[in-house]
Amino acid sequence: MKPSTIIAHLGEDRKKNHGAVVAPIYQNSLFTFESADAIDDAFSKFETAYIYTRGNNPTVTLLEEKVAALEHGEACKFFASGMSAISASIFSFVEACDHIICIDSVYGPTSNFISEYLGKKFKIQVTYVKGDDLEEIKSATQSNTKLIYLESPSSGIYACQDLKLIADYAKSKGIHTIIDNTWASPMFQNPLDFGIDVVVHSASKYLSGHSDVVAGCVVASKAIITKIFKEEHQFIGGKIAPFEAWLITRGLRTLPIRMERHEKSTEKVIAFLKTHKKVKSILYPNNNPIAQKQMRGYGGLFSIVLDTDGQGARDFIDRLNLFCIGVSWGGFESLAYAPIISLSKEMSKEKLEASGIHPGLIRLYIGLEDAEDLIADLKSALDMIN
Ligand SMILES: Cc1ncc(COP(=O)(O)O)c(C=O)c1O
């Protein structure tokens, strides 16, 4: 089945649900049994049985079956947030004093989790690499390297890693690989096809698509998901609520057409931005040869560098009328953000100047509004920059 058909029909048992076209929400913590034999039977199929909603719940299973199929994986587990899915999958592959190779432009909290939390509590070491050169990854490898963590394209600077090359190398060394595939969504990239072991998503972004859910998921082989289910999912307990799972299944129904629209509108907006004299450069991975090898399309998140200072960047986002100011993305609404705002709180003035981050850097996310309206809004804000 192709993605749109998977989303519409896979896992739906309408006969069992009195013909209801939309599956109901199983809003219960507990499942009860007719006999001792029945509960005994359930415990012998613990990974898939419905016993208690911290483990499995039919509303969540329906979503997991669809997302596993969309990512070309054998199984999927949903979590309460993207970070919950990310931390559970990293925990599953490392022990105290192990070593992780991670790309240096990885999502900030993932980086902090690895180097600050795991580093301080469990003496786990990390080497950050750019990720676009296998030789750099080879020389970073140590005898205790257990995991290579990727994000391609990364959500900050849209850096890309060659998934097949890295997966083949990691397999030859017995090292596991995880990729955060949130930027691309399963519509535009399926990393498991290239030999990557685990895909994680922040489902708070495109999968749910309506800016009304925080959730995450892990997709991998049955063996890996069963291990994560029995250990990190059970013990740390970051389960998704049935209602959130139902909302994501609802949002997922339009994922293919939403992604098509994000991509088309983004192309139009970028074509306009390229013509404006106040836009110095555009960061978007569509011309990256690595991305072209492994992706089928590109999403709505990108960055521009404006020919202005930090105050000019703030003024620019203040002048936009159709772009909301905010940090997330993947919903219906267009967004603008000037990273200088949070960076100037996290770094000293000297460190920020030394970092080379341009004060006119703006992150834009193109939502589902009309592209011509968005272009007009951007034009009027750009025209006002001194
Ligand atoms: C690329 C990426 N990965 C993971 C996350 C974390 O997801 P969540 O906010 O659902 O925990 C985010 C959130 O912004 C993200 O942008």
PDB file of C-alpha atoms and ligand atoms in Angstrom, residues 81-83 86 107 151 155 180 182 202 204-205 214-215 329, ligand 1:
ATOM      1  CA  SER A  81       7.013  13.462  23.518  1.00  0.00           C
ATOM      2  CA  GLY A  82       9.761  13.436  20.923  1.00  0.00           C
ATOM      3  CA  MET A  83      12.330  13.757  23.716  1.00  0.00           C
ATOM      4  CA  ILE A  86      14.718   9.961  21.767  1.00  0.00           C
ATOM      5  CA  TYR A 107      18.557  19.240  18.123  1.00  0.00           C
ATOM      6  CA  GLU A 151      19.632  14.021  12.242  1.00  0.00           C
ATOM      7  CA  SER A 155      16.578  21.108  12.145  1.00  0.00           C
ATOM      8  CA  ASP A 180      15.858  11.871  13.994  1.00  0.00           C
ATOM      9  CA  THR A 182      11.415  14.803  11.983  1.00  0.00           C
ATOM     10  CA  SER A 202       8.845  14.363  17.230  1.00  0.00           C
ATOM     11  CA  SER A 204       4.478  17.151  17.728  1.00  0.00           C
ATOM     12  CA  LYS A 205       5.517  18.365  14.255  1.00  0.00           C
ATOM     13  CA  VAL A 214       3.111  16.809  21.971  1.00  0.00           C
ATOM     14  CA  ALA A 215       4.250  13.236  21.245  1.00  0.00           C
ATOM     15  CA  TRP A 329       6.985  23.850  13.455  1.00  0.00           C
TER      16      TRP A 329
HETATM   17  C1  LIG B   1      14.231  17.897  15.286  1.00  0.00           C
HETATM   18  C2  LIG B   1      13.535  17.730  16.585  1.00  0.00           C
HETATM   19  N1  LIG B   1      13.647  16.566  17.228  1.00  0.00           N
HETATM   20  C3  LIG B   1      13.044  16.358  18.422  1.00  0.00           C
HETATM   21  C4  LIG B   1      12.305  17.337  19.027  1.00  0.00           C
HETATM   22  C5  LIG B   1      11.693  17.074  20.370  1.00  0.00           C
HETATM   23  O1  LIG B   1      10.368  16.782  20.243  1.00  0.00           O
HETATM   24  P1  LIG B   1       9.273  17.111  21.378  1.00  0.00           P
HETATM   25  O2  LIG B   1       9.192  18.585  21.488  1.00  0.00           O
HETATM   26  O3  LIG B   1       8.038  16.457  20.835  1.00  0.00           O
HETATM   27  O4  LIG B   1       9.749  16.468  22.641  1.00  0.00           O
HETATM   28  C6  LIG B   1      12.120  18.553  18.376  1.00  0.00           C
HETATM   29  C7  LIG B   1      11.273  19.612  18.988  1.00  0.00           C
HETATM   30  O5  LIG B   1      11.293  20.758  18.630  1.00  0.00           O
HETATM   31  C8  LIG B   1      12.774  18.765  17.138  1.00  0.00           C
HETATM   32  O6  LIG B   1      12.681  19.947  16.490  1.00  0.00           O
END
